[in-house]
Short mmCIF file of C-alpha atoms in Angstrom, two decimals:
data_model
loop_
_atom_site.label_atom_id
_atom_site.label_comp_id
_atom_site.label_asym_id
_atom_site.label_seq_id
_atom_site.Cartn_x
_atom_site.Cartn_y
_atom_site.Cartn_z
CA MET A 921 -26.01 18.87 8.41
CA SER A 922 -25.15 20.97 5.30
CA ARG A 923 -21.60 20.72 3.80
CA THR A 924 -21.59 24.25 3.17
CA GLY A 925 -19.97 26.16 6.07
CA CYS A 926 -20.07 23.39 8.56
CA ARG A 927 -17.67 23.75 11.37
CA TYR A 928 -17.97 21.30 14.19
CA GLY A 929 -15.84 19.00 16.80
CA LEU A 930 -15.68 15.52 16.45
CA LEU A 931 -17.64 14.83 19.45
CA ALA A 932 -19.20 18.28 19.82
CA PRO A 933 -22.83 17.75 21.09
CA THR A 934 -24.02 20.85 19.09
CA LEU A 935 -22.86 23.34 16.49
CA GLU A 936 -23.62 26.48 18.63
CA GLU A 937 -21.51 24.66 21.37
CA HIS A 938 -18.67 24.33 19.01
CA ARG A 939 -18.81 27.88 18.00
CA ARG A 940 -18.54 28.92 21.68
CA LYS A 941 -15.64 26.53 21.92
CA PRO A 942 -14.07 26.02 18.72
CA VAL A 943 -10.77 24.57 20.01
CA LEU A 944 -11.89 22.02 22.60
CA LEU A 945 -14.15 19.15 22.55
CA GLN A 946 -16.70 18.00 25.29
CA ALA A 947 -16.66 14.63 26.26
CA ASP A 948 -18.72 13.77 29.63
CA ASP A 949 -18.50 17.62 30.28
CA ILE A 950 -14.63 17.08 30.46
CA PRO A 951 -12.59 19.27 27.69
CA THR A 952 -10.77 16.94 25.62
CA GLY A 953 -7.31 17.58 23.75
CA LEU A 954 -6.91 19.14 20.47
CA ILE A 955 -6.04 16.09 18.47
CA ALA A 956 -9.72 15.34 17.87
CA VAL A 957 -10.93 18.70 16.70
CA MET A 958 -12.67 18.46 13.37
CA GLU A 959 -13.20 21.95 11.86
CA VAL A 960 -14.36 22.55 8.37
CA ARG A 961 -15.05 25.68 6.33
CA ARG A 962 -15.92 25.71 2.61
CA GLU A 963 -16.43 29.32 1.97
CA PRO A 964 -13.14 30.94 0.83
CA HIS A 965 -11.06 33.28 3.07
CA ARG A 966 -12.48 36.73 2.82
CA TRP A 967 -9.65 38.90 3.33
CA TRP A 968 -11.41 41.85 2.59
CA ARG A 969 -13.25 41.63 5.92
CA SER A 970 -9.82 42.48 7.71
CA LEU A 971 -9.33 45.52 5.74
CA GLY A 972 -10.89 47.70 8.31
CA TYR A 973 -8.61 46.42 10.81
CA PHE A 974 -5.54 47.26 8.57
CA ARG A 975 -6.64 50.83 8.26
CA LYS A 976 -6.30 51.36 11.80
CA VAL A 977 -2.80 50.09 11.92
CA LYS A 978 0.24 52.35 11.09
CA LEU A 979 1.81 52.07 7.70
CA TYR A 980 5.05 50.66 9.23
CA SER A 981 3.10 47.91 10.92
CA LEU A 982 1.25 46.81 7.59
CA VAL A 983 4.66 46.71 5.81
CA PHE A 984 6.11 44.64 8.49
CA GLY A 985 3.21 42.20 8.44
CA LEU A 986 3.37 41.80 4.58
CA ALA A 987 7.08 41.13 4.95
CA LEU A 988 6.72 38.58 7.44
CA THR A 989 3.84 36.72 5.55
CA PHE A 990 6.23 36.85 2.42
CA LEU A 991 8.84 35.15 4.27
CA ILE A 992 6.59 32.33 5.76
CA MET A 993 5.26 31.79 2.22
CA THR A 994 8.76 31.49 0.75
CA SER A 995 9.90 29.20 3.45
CA TYR A 996 7.08 26.89 2.94
CA VAL A 997 7.46 26.92 -0.82
CA LEU A 998 11.18 26.23 -0.62
CA SER A 999 10.65 23.47 1.73
CA GLY A 1000 8.03 21.85 -0.42
CA ASP A 1001 5.47 21.76 2.39
CA ARG A 1002 2.88 23.60 0.30
CA LYS A 1003 -0.13 21.58 1.34
CA ARG A 1004 0.56 23.27 4.84
CA LEU A 1005 0.36 26.83 3.67
CA LEU A 1006 -2.02 28.88 5.78
CA LEU A 1007 -3.30 30.60 2.55
CA THR A 1008 -4.10 27.50 0.77
CA PRO A 1009 -7.83 26.88 0.54
CA SER A 1010 -8.72 23.85 2.53
CA PRO A 1011 -11.61 22.46 4.51
CA TYR A 1012 -9.24 21.73 7.30
CA HIS A 1013 -8.15 24.46 9.87
CA LEU A 1014 -6.35 22.59 12.39
CA PRO A 1015 -4.90 24.30 15.41
CA SER A 1016 -1.39 23.33 16.59
CA LEU A 1017 -1.60 20.07 18.14
CA VAL A 1018 1.71 20.60 20.11
CA SER A 1019 3.53 23.43 21.98
CA GLN A 1020 5.21 26.07 20.04
CA GLY A 1021 8.42 25.47 18.23
CA PRO A 1022 9.90 22.43 16.79
CA PHE A 1023 9.07 18.89 17.92
CA PRO A 1024 11.04 17.80 21.18
CA PHE A 1025 12.81 14.77 19.34
CA ASN A 1026 15.46 14.45 16.88
CA ILE A 1027 15.86 10.87 16.15
CA THR A 1028 19.12 11.01 14.59
CA THR A 1029 20.69 11.14 17.88
CA SER A 1030 21.01 8.20 20.40
CA LYS A 1031 19.74 10.48 23.13
CA ASP A 1032 16.59 11.43 21.43
CA TYR A 1033 16.00 7.92 20.08
CA ALA A 1034 15.43 6.93 23.67
CA GLY A 1035 12.62 9.75 23.82
CA ILE A 1036 10.96 8.60 20.60
CA LYS A 1037 11.44 4.95 21.58
CA LEU A 1038 9.12 5.49 24.73
CA VAL A 1039 6.63 7.09 22.33
CA VAL A 1040 6.51 3.91 20.30
CA GLU A 1041 6.16 1.84 23.28
CA SER A 1042 3.46 4.03 24.64
CA ILE A 1043 1.53 3.50 21.32
CA THR A 1044 2.01 -0.34 21.25
CA SER A 1045 0.94 -0.70 24.87
CA LYS A 1046 -2.39 0.73 23.75
CA VAL A 1047 -3.00 -1.49 20.43
CA HIS A 1048 -6.28 -3.10 20.89
CA PHE A 1049 -8.41 -4.29 18.27
CA SER A 1050 -12.03 -3.93 19.23
CA ALA A 1051 -15.19 -5.07 17.29
CA ARG A 1052 -17.01 -2.54 15.33
CA GLN A 1053 -20.86 -1.88 15.23
CA LEU A 1054 -22.42 -2.65 11.96
CA PRO A 1055 -24.86 -0.33 10.73
CA ASP A 1056 -28.33 -1.22 9.70
CA THR A 1057 -28.97 -1.26 5.76
CA LYS A 1058 -31.78 1.10 6.16
CA ASP A 1059 -29.51 3.63 7.66
CA LEU A 1060 -27.27 3.01 4.63
CA MET A 1061 -30.07 3.60 2.20
CA GLN A 1062 -31.23 6.57 3.98
CA SER A 1063 -27.63 8.10 3.70
CA GLU A 1064 -27.31 7.39 -0.03
CA PRO A 1065 -30.87 7.26 -1.29
CA HIS A 1066 -29.87 7.76 -5.02
CA MET A 1067 -27.25 5.03 -5.10
CA PHE A 1068 -29.66 2.47 -3.88
CA SER A 1069 -32.40 3.71 -6.35
CA VAL A 1070 -29.98 3.15 -9.48
CA ILE A 1071 -28.44 -0.02 -8.49
CA PRO A 1072 -30.79 -3.14 -8.20
CA ARG A 1073 -30.79 -5.75 -5.69
CA LYS A 1074 -30.27 -8.64 -8.36
CA PHE A 1075 -28.41 -8.80 -11.41
CA LEU A 1076 -28.63 -10.63 -14.78
CA PRO A 1077 -28.09 -14.30 -14.54
CA ASP A 1078 -26.78 -14.73 -17.89
CA VAL A 1079 -23.57 -12.82 -17.47
CA LYS A 1080 -20.66 -13.24 -14.94
CA ASN A 1081 -20.30 -9.62 -14.16
CA PRO A 1082 -22.80 -8.02 -12.19
CA CYS A 1083 -25.00 -6.36 -14.74
CA TRP A 1084 -28.57 -5.17 -15.05
CA TYR A 1085 -31.16 -3.25 -17.53
CA GLU A 1086 -32.47 -0.14 -16.73
CA GLU A 1087 -35.24 1.65 -18.80
CA HIS A 1088 -34.10 4.69 -21.02
CA PRO A 1089 -36.29 7.64 -20.73
CA GLY A 1090 -35.91 8.57 -24.35
CA ASN A 1091 -34.80 12.25 -24.09
CA VAL A 1092 -31.74 12.36 -22.05
CA THR A 1093 -28.53 13.44 -23.30
CA TRP A 1094 -25.84 10.92 -21.94
CA TYR A 1095 -22.18 11.62 -20.92
CA GLY A 1096 -22.19 15.16 -21.67
CA SER A 1097 -22.62 16.11 -18.12
CA ASN A 1098 -20.33 13.36 -16.60
CA LEU A 1099 -18.03 14.84 -14.19
CA TYR A 1100 -15.31 12.50 -14.85
CA ALA A 1101 -15.07 14.24 -18.37
CA HIS A 1102 -13.18 17.14 -16.69
CA TYR A 1103 -10.01 15.10 -15.97
CA SER A 1104 -8.59 15.09 -19.52
CA ARG A 1105 -9.20 15.36 -23.16
CA ARG A 1106 -8.89 11.57 -23.43
CA PHE A 1107 -11.89 10.96 -21.35
CA ARG A 1108 -13.86 13.32 -23.10
CA ILE A 1109 -12.79 11.53 -26.54
CA VAL A 1110 -14.14 8.31 -24.68
CA PHE A 1111 -17.46 9.72 -23.76
CA ASP A 1112 -17.90 11.30 -27.25
CA TYR A 1113 -17.63 7.77 -28.71
CA LEU A 1114 -20.02 6.33 -25.96
CA ARG A 1115 -22.62 9.08 -26.89
CA ARG A 1116 -22.30 8.58 -30.74
CA SER A 1117 -22.89 4.65 -30.25
CA PHE A 1118 -25.24 5.00 -27.56
CA TRP A 1119 -28.44 4.05 -29.43
CA GLU A 1120 -26.72 1.06 -31.08
CA HIS A 1121 -26.31 -0.34 -27.73
CA LEU A 1122 -29.91 -0.21 -26.36
CA HIS A 1123 -32.03 -3.21 -25.89
CA ARG A 1124 -35.64 -2.74 -27.24
CA HIS A 1125 -38.19 -4.87 -25.65
CA GLY A 1126 -41.82 -3.86 -26.81
CA ASP A 1127 -42.21 -0.17 -27.21
CA LYS A 1128 -39.54 0.57 -24.53
CA HIS A 1129 -35.69 0.80 -24.83
CA TYR A 1130 -33.43 -0.31 -21.92
CA ARG A 1131 -29.78 0.49 -21.13
CA MET A 1132 -27.36 -2.25 -19.72
CA ARG A 1133 -25.47 -1.05 -16.78
CA CYS A 1134 -22.58 -2.96 -14.83
CA LEU A 1135 -20.65 -2.66 -11.71
CA PRO A 1136 -17.26 -3.97 -11.32
CA TYR A 1137 -17.05 -7.78 -10.65
CA PHE A 1138 -13.78 -7.18 -8.61
CA TYR A 1139 -12.05 -4.46 -6.92
CA ILE A 1140 -8.25 -3.92 -6.32
CA ILE A 1141 -8.63 -1.96 -3.14
CA GLY A 1142 -5.37 -1.25 -1.68
CA GLN A 1143 -2.68 -0.28 -0.77
CA PRO A 1144 -0.87 2.62 -2.25
CA LYS A 1145 2.89 2.05 -3.32
CA CYS A 1146 2.32 -1.65 -2.91
CA GLY A 1147 2.14 -2.65 -6.41
CA THR A 1148 -1.34 -2.11 -7.45
CA THR A 1149 -0.31 -0.36 -10.72
CA ASP A 1150 1.74 -3.33 -11.61
CA LEU A 1151 -1.02 -5.75 -11.00
CA TYR A 1152 -3.46 -3.65 -12.93
CA ASP A 1153 -1.28 -3.48 -15.98
CA ARG A 1154 -0.61 -7.22 -15.99
CA LEU A 1155 -4.74 -7.96 -15.53
CA ARG A 1156 -5.48 -5.66 -18.41
CA LEU A 1157 -3.50 -8.06 -20.78
CA HIS A 1158 -6.03 -10.89 -20.12
CA PRO A 1159 -8.66 -11.22 -22.68
CA ASP A 1160 -11.47 -11.60 -20.42
CA VAL A 1161 -10.76 -8.64 -18.32
CA ARG A 1162 -11.93 -5.19 -18.73
CA PHE A 1163 -11.20 -2.19 -16.46
CA ALA A 1164 -12.81 1.22 -16.03
CA THR A 1165 -12.04 4.01 -18.53
CA LEU A 1166 -10.15 5.55 -15.53
CA LYS A 1167 -7.86 3.27 -13.55
CA GLU A 1168 -8.57 4.90 -10.19
CA PRO A 1169 -11.91 6.50 -10.07
CA HIS A 1170 -11.77 6.92 -6.22
CA TRP A 1171 -15.53 7.07 -6.26
CA TRP A 1172 -16.44 5.13 -3.09
CA THR A 1173 -14.01 7.17 -1.15
CA ARG A 1174 -13.91 10.52 -2.50
CA LYS A 1175 -15.80 11.38 -5.53
CA ARG A 1176 -19.22 10.68 -4.13
CA PHE A 1177 -18.53 13.11 -1.57
CA GLY A 1178 -17.37 15.77 -4.16
CA ILE A 1179 -13.76 15.58 -3.01
CA ILE A 1180 -11.11 15.75 -5.84
CA ARG A 1181 -8.26 16.71 -3.61
CA LEU A 1182 -8.34 16.91 0.27
CA SER A 1183 -6.47 20.41 0.14
CA GLU A 1184 -9.14 21.81 -2.33
CA GLY A 1185 -12.09 21.45 -0.18
CA PHE A 1186 -15.37 20.10 -1.70
CA HIS A 1187 -16.76 20.30 -5.24
CA GLU A 1188 -20.03 19.05 -6.90
CA ARG A 1189 -20.63 15.38 -5.82
CA TYR A 1190 -20.35 12.83 -8.31
CA PRO A 1191 -23.51 10.70 -8.76
CA VAL A 1192 -23.27 7.15 -9.09
CA ASP A 1193 -24.51 7.35 -12.71
CA ASP A 1194 -21.15 8.94 -13.56
CA TYR A 1195 -19.39 6.16 -11.91
CA LEU A 1196 -21.29 3.59 -13.95
CA ASP A 1197 -20.61 5.52 -17.13
CA LEU A 1198 -16.97 4.42 -16.54
CA PHE A 1199 -17.64 1.03 -17.10
CA ASP A 1200 -19.73 1.49 -20.50
CA MET A 1201 -16.95 0.43 -22.86
CA ALA A 1202 -16.86 -3.04 -21.47
CA THR A 1203 -20.65 -2.81 -20.75
CA TYR A 1204 -21.12 -2.45 -24.61
CA GLN A 1205 -19.14 -5.59 -25.44
CA ILE A 1206 -21.03 -7.67 -22.60
CA HIS A 1207 -24.32 -6.38 -24.02
CA ASP A 1208 -23.28 -7.07 -27.77
CA TYR A 1209 -22.30 -10.77 -26.68
CA LEU A 1210 -25.76 -11.18 -25.37
CA ARG A 1211 -27.37 -9.78 -28.15
CA TRP A 1212 -25.49 -11.64 -30.85
CA ASN A 1213 -24.63 -14.96 -29.17
CA GLN A 1214 -28.10 -15.85 -27.80
CA THR A 1215 -27.52 -19.45 -28.57
CA GLY A 1216 -24.40 -19.53 -27.32
CA ASP A 1217 -20.91 -19.36 -27.08
CA PRO A 1218 -20.38 -19.37 -23.28
CA ASP A 1219 -16.76 -18.02 -23.59
CA GLN A 1220 -18.27 -14.73 -25.06
CA ARG A 1221 -20.16 -14.25 -21.75
CA LYS A 1222 -17.20 -14.64 -19.18
CA ILE A 1223 -15.87 -10.92 -19.59
CA ILE A 1224 -15.24 -9.29 -16.26
CA ILE A 1225 -14.84 -5.60 -15.33
CA GLY A 1226 -12.47 -4.58 -12.68
CA GLU A 1227 -11.81 -1.34 -10.74
CA ALA A 1228 -8.56 -0.26 -9.17
CA SER A 1229 -8.67 2.56 -6.67
CA ALA A 1230 -5.88 2.01 -4.26
CA SER A 1231 -7.66 4.24 -1.72
CA THR A 1232 -11.04 2.13 -1.20
CA MET A 1233 -9.68 -0.12 1.66
CA TRP A 1234 -8.37 2.49 4.04
CA ASP A 1235 -9.65 6.20 2.98
CA ASN A 1236 -12.64 7.03 5.00
CA ASN A 1237 -11.51 10.84 5.50
CA ALA A 1238 -14.67 12.05 4.34
CA TRP A 1239 -17.15 10.46 6.85
CA VAL A 1240 -16.90 13.45 9.37
CA TYR A 1241 -18.33 16.01 7.14
CA PHE A 1242 -21.23 13.82 6.41
CA TYR A 1243 -22.18 11.54 9.10
CA GLU A 1244 -22.94 12.88 12.50
CA ASN A 1245 -23.83 9.85 14.26
CA ALA A 1246 -20.42 8.80 15.46
CA THR A 1247 -19.59 6.97 18.51
CA ASP A 1248 -16.49 7.81 20.29
CA GLY A 1249 -15.08 9.35 17.19
CA GLU A 1250 -15.49 6.04 15.11
CA PRO A 1251 -17.17 6.53 11.68
CA PRO A 1252 -20.98 5.12 11.78
CA PHE A 1253 -20.51 3.91 8.22
CA LEU A 1254 -17.29 2.74 6.30
CA VAL A 1255 -16.90 2.27 2.44
CA GLN A 1256 -17.27 -1.45 2.60
CA ASP A 1257 -20.68 -1.17 4.19
CA PHE A 1258 -21.96 0.49 0.92
CA VAL A 1259 -20.13 -1.86 -1.32
CA HIS A 1260 -21.44 -4.81 0.31
CA ALA A 1261 -24.98 -3.50 0.52
CA VAL A 1262 -25.26 -3.11 -3.18
CA GLN A 1263 -22.71 -5.87 -4.25
CA PRO A 1264 -22.56 -8.75 -1.71
CA ASP A 1265 -20.56 -10.92 -3.94
CA ALA A 1266 -18.05 -8.61 -4.95
CA ARG A 1267 -14.22 -9.90 -5.23
CA LEU A 1268 -11.55 -7.89 -3.50
CA ILE A 1269 -7.93 -8.01 -4.19
CA VAL A 1270 -5.44 -6.50 -1.55
CA MET A 1271 -1.63 -5.94 -2.48
CA LEU A 1272 0.62 -5.14 0.63
CA ARG A 1273 4.23 -4.64 1.42
CA ASP A 1274 6.48 -4.41 4.27
CA PRO A 1275 4.73 -1.18 5.98
CA VAL A 1276 8.01 0.40 6.91
CA GLU A 1277 9.26 0.47 3.27
CA ARG A 1278 5.81 1.32 1.99
CA LEU A 1279 5.98 4.37 4.21
CA TYR A 1280 9.41 5.68 2.84
CA SER A 1281 8.16 4.83 -0.83
CA ASP A 1282 5.10 6.92 -0.08
CA TYR A 1283 7.13 9.83 1.19
CA LEU A 1284 9.55 9.46 -1.81
CA TYR A 1285 6.60 9.42 -4.11
CA PHE A 1286 4.57 12.13 -2.82
CA GLY A 1287 6.95 14.55 -1.47
CA ILE A 1288 7.59 17.69 -3.38
CA ALA A 1289 10.91 19.03 -2.51
CA ASN A 1290 13.86 19.03 -0.34
CA LYS A 1291 13.50 15.05 0.44
CA SER A 1292 16.22 13.45 2.38
CA VAL A 1293 16.62 10.58 4.91
CA GLU A 1294 17.24 13.29 7.81
CA ASP A 1295 13.73 14.87 6.73
CA PHE A 1296 12.03 11.68 6.61
CA HIS A 1297 13.40 11.02 10.18
CA GLU A 1298 11.63 14.17 11.39
CA LYS A 1299 8.44 13.42 9.69
CA VAL A 1300 8.22 10.02 11.18
CA SER A 1301 9.15 11.45 14.65
CA GLU A 1302 6.52 14.03 14.39
CA SER A 1303 3.72 11.66 13.06
CA LEU A 1304 4.35 9.20 15.85
CA GLN A 1305 3.86 11.86 18.61
CA LEU A 1306 0.85 12.77 16.91
CA PHE A 1307 -0.57 9.32 16.66
CA GLU A 1308 0.31 8.81 20.47
CA ALA A 1309 -1.55 12.11 21.58
CA CYS A 1310 -4.65 10.72 19.80
CA LEU A 1311 -4.45 7.39 21.62
CA MET A 1312 -4.21 8.97 24.86
CA GLU A 1313 -7.82 9.90 24.45
CA PHE A 1314 -9.41 7.80 21.76
CA SER A 1315 -9.76 4.01 20.45
CA MET A 1316 -7.28 2.68 18.09
CA ARG A 1317 -10.21 2.68 15.40
CA SER A 1318 -10.87 6.52 16.21
CA CYS A 1319 -7.30 7.49 15.62
CA VAL A 1320 -6.94 5.59 12.31
CA TYR A 1321 -9.94 7.08 10.99
CA ASN A 1322 -9.37 10.57 12.58
CA THR A 1323 -9.46 12.87 9.62
CA THR A 1324 -7.81 15.70 11.40
CA LEU A 1325 -5.04 13.46 12.55
CA ASN A 1326 -4.49 11.99 9.04
CA ASN A 1327 -4.21 15.07 7.63
CA ALA A 1328 -1.77 16.65 10.26
CA MET A 1329 0.53 13.86 10.12
CA PRO A 1330 3.64 14.61 7.63
CA VAL A 1331 3.85 11.06 6.67
CA ARG A 1332 0.90 8.55 6.21
CA LEU A 1333 1.59 6.04 9.21
CA GLN A 1334 -1.99 4.91 9.17
CA VAL A 1335 -2.01 3.46 5.79
CA GLY A 1336 0.49 0.77 6.86
CA LEU A 1337 -1.75 -0.31 9.66
CA TYR A 1338 -3.15 -2.99 7.39
CA ILE A 1339 -4.78 -5.13 9.87
CA VAL A 1340 -7.08 -2.39 11.08
CA TYR A 1341 -8.82 -2.13 7.64
CA ILE A 1342 -8.59 -5.91 6.87
CA LEU A 1343 -10.62 -6.69 10.06
CA ASP A 1344 -13.21 -4.12 9.29
CA TRP A 1345 -13.59 -5.39 5.64
CA LEU A 1346 -13.94 -8.88 7.24
CA THR A 1347 -17.04 -7.57 9.37
CA VAL A 1348 -19.04 -7.44 6.08
CA PHE A 1349 -17.18 -9.84 3.43
CA HIS A 1350 -16.44 -13.19 3.91
CA LYS A 1351 -12.86 -14.14 4.12
CA ASP A 1352 -12.98 -16.20 0.80
CA GLN A 1353 -14.04 -12.99 -0.98
CA ILE A 1354 -10.57 -11.24 -0.06
CA LEU A 1355 -7.23 -12.08 -1.81
CA VAL A 1356 -4.35 -10.70 0.20
CA LEU A 1357 -1.00 -10.58 -1.71
CA ARG A 1358 2.39 -9.46 -0.89
CA LEU A 1359 4.46 -7.29 -3.21
CA GLU A 1360 7.51 -9.18 -2.13
CA ASP A 1361 6.05 -12.31 -3.49
CA HIS A 1362 4.85 -10.59 -6.51
CA ALA A 1363 8.30 -8.96 -7.32
CA SER A 1364 10.24 -12.38 -6.95
CA ASN A 1365 7.56 -14.67 -8.76
CA ARG A 1366 5.19 -12.77 -10.84
CA LYS A 1367 3.82 -16.10 -12.31
CA TYR A 1368 2.99 -17.53 -8.79
CA THR A 1369 0.89 -14.52 -7.83
CA MET A 1370 -0.89 -14.00 -11.22
CA HIS A 1371 -1.94 -17.56 -11.16
CA LYS A 1372 -3.42 -16.90 -7.74
CA VAL A 1373 -5.25 -13.89 -9.09
CA PHE A 1374 -6.48 -15.72 -12.06
CA ASP A 1375 -7.81 -18.76 -9.85
CA PHE A 1376 -9.54 -16.13 -7.52
CA LEU A 1377 -11.49 -14.53 -10.37
CA SER A 1378 -12.01 -17.76 -11.94
CA LEU A 1379 -10.36 -16.86 -15.33
CA GLY A 1380 -9.77 -19.32 -17.95
CA PRO A 1381 -6.54 -20.72 -19.13
CA LEU A 1382 -3.95 -18.74 -21.16
CA THR A 1383 -1.78 -19.70 -24.05
CA GLU A 1384 1.82 -19.99 -22.96
CA GLN A 1385 2.86 -16.94 -25.14
CA LEU A 1386 0.23 -14.56 -23.64
CA GLU A 1387 0.87 -16.00 -19.98
CA ALA A 1388 4.73 -15.18 -20.65
CA GLU A 1389 3.79 -11.79 -21.98
CA ILE A 1390 1.61 -11.10 -18.87
CA THR A 1391 4.07 -12.50 -16.18
CA ARG A 1392 7.46 -11.33 -17.72
CA SER A 1393 6.82 -7.76 -18.68
CA PRO A 1394 8.91 -5.09 -16.68
CA ALA A 1395 7.35 -3.79 -13.43
CA SER A 1396 5.04 -0.84 -13.58
CA ASN A 1397 5.45 2.32 -11.47
CA THR A 1398 8.72 1.67 -10.05
CA ARG A 1399 10.82 4.27 -8.09
CA ARG A 1400 12.18 7.39 -10.04
CA PRO A 1401 15.85 7.65 -10.48
CA ALA A 1402 16.14 10.96 -8.45
CA ASP A 1403 14.49 8.97 -5.46
CA LYS A 1404 16.76 6.12 -5.88
CA SER A 1405 19.57 8.50 -5.40
CA LEU A 1406 18.51 9.21 -1.77
CA GLY A 1407 19.28 5.68 -0.83
CA PRO A 1408 17.59 3.77 1.83
CA MET A 1409 16.27 5.21 5.08
CA LEU A 1410 18.64 5.46 8.04
CA PRO A 1411 18.86 2.43 10.05
CA LEU A 1412 17.67 4.08 13.10
CA THR A 1413 14.41 5.33 11.45
CA LYS A 1414 13.81 1.74 10.13
CA GLN A 1415 14.24 0.29 13.79
CA ILE A 1416 11.86 2.75 15.06
CA LEU A 1417 9.14 1.91 12.41
CA GLN A 1418 9.57 -1.77 12.56
CA GLU A 1419 8.81 -1.42 16.52
CA PHE A 1420 5.87 0.51 15.71
CA TYR A 1421 4.40 -1.71 13.03
CA SER A 1422 5.31 -5.05 14.83
CA PRO A 1423 2.11 -5.48 16.85
CA PHE A 1424 -0.23 -4.82 13.82
CA ASN A 1425 2.10 -7.10 11.56
CA GLU A 1426 1.77 -9.96 14.19
CA LYS A 1427 -2.10 -9.59 14.25
CA LEU A 1428 -2.15 -9.55 10.51
CA ALA A 1429 -0.11 -12.84 10.19
CA LYS A 1430 -2.35 -14.38 12.81
CA VAL A 1431 -5.57 -13.50 11.02
CA LEU A 1432 -4.16 -14.56 7.62
CA ARG A 1433 -2.41 -17.51 9.12
CA ASN A 1434 0.63 -16.59 7.28
CA ASP A 1435 3.98 -15.71 9.05
CA SER A 1436 5.17 -14.02 5.63
CA PHE A 1437 3.26 -10.98 6.86
CA LEU A 1438 5.54 -10.45 9.85
CA TRP A 1439 7.99 -9.25 7.07
CA GLY A 1440 11.56 -10.26 7.72
CA SER A 1441 14.20 -7.62 7.85
CA GLY A 1442 16.09 -9.11 4.96
CA GLU A 1443 13.45 -8.97 2.25
CA LYS A 1444 14.21 -6.90 -0.72
CA ILE A 1445 12.02 -5.89 -3.76
CA ALA A 1446 13.81 -6.24 -7.06
#
């Protein structure tokens, strides 16, 4: 199916049927609810098509309509809820999921707390962790043929990092067309340097030239607002660790689909070659060590490359636009299927925190304007009701990966359902390949968590001075002063969220065999 102009329901049998019934889905010939509707439209709104209609309307009607539109837009802008403006170009055209008017619950009152508590109880009664069906490798390769044509099945045996040589065709201009160069002037400067020194770092064999390419040795895969930036900043100080030119390329989850921001629709797809370019600064060093140290200082060959996109573990929102063969609304392919297929020995690091506090931090960080504990109340209430509506018709995994639901919820409840993602990653990667840390432990004892990371990545020992620099430096990406002034969430909101996340945390603690992932109510992050 083409990305351009596609418009379909999550379970709609055919495109034509969906066009006839754009609001409802068909499952076993029974119309299902609105929560599962997936409707995509890339082309911009063509307002000129409606001009003929307006000509037929009296002047006072047009003026009234324009005034009403202006008031609506003004209210959205002033409320900071710009992402839901009807005039914002977006691939998502979501019909109302509830009845007209405000949501029925206001969790600031005891009476309405009883109502939302019933919603939470309804959700927790439907929590079920089912096994997913793994895709065949041949299906993955058919889905992303270019990726598998560029990345080989085996890597160089002489380096710790997964690297290989590819033949250089001779007349290709490198880096100039890299789409990541659009990010900022700094990236363009890096690519200019790589282009100027490109020929110095080619390997010659006979009459052919070869270019070294590398994938990351390890990935910091999640979660957002859980301390991944701080972990990244500390790891960068280790002499054997290098990172991509860009901290969060988001290639596996977004850029390879052409997604820059979900609200902007689709752009040109980023090829795997552009992604690999981000590691070339470190690749040059690995290549130089191989070229000048053939005899051997083994320490020169221990450099490893990392990548730290906090969306890698959980964000599969693009699947619905590209993969049609879904079963009961569940993605046929997940990000980890592709990562494992090209790099089965990858090392994965996950940083988690109390999902209740993570959600509040996420709200404070990504909110635009008019943030308050009361507003957070209402957004939590609305999101819980949307999530319950989905579970009335679909499985837990279907709702967690439901793109329309994820974009409709005003706060990202699903990101804190850690166990759903962990279990799905464990379907393809061995448990020993995934290190799961807690932000609370990292905040209270950075030396302990960093040593766990060093051991996990098989990094060599450090001098006392360098270790002190890595473990004692101030925390990165802490809460902004303006957000701190809002104070903690209301106790009622916290209680509701604790009840919501409780069954997921219990399963997580059981799988990881660590009761600290139950998150006691008294834990604080310094």
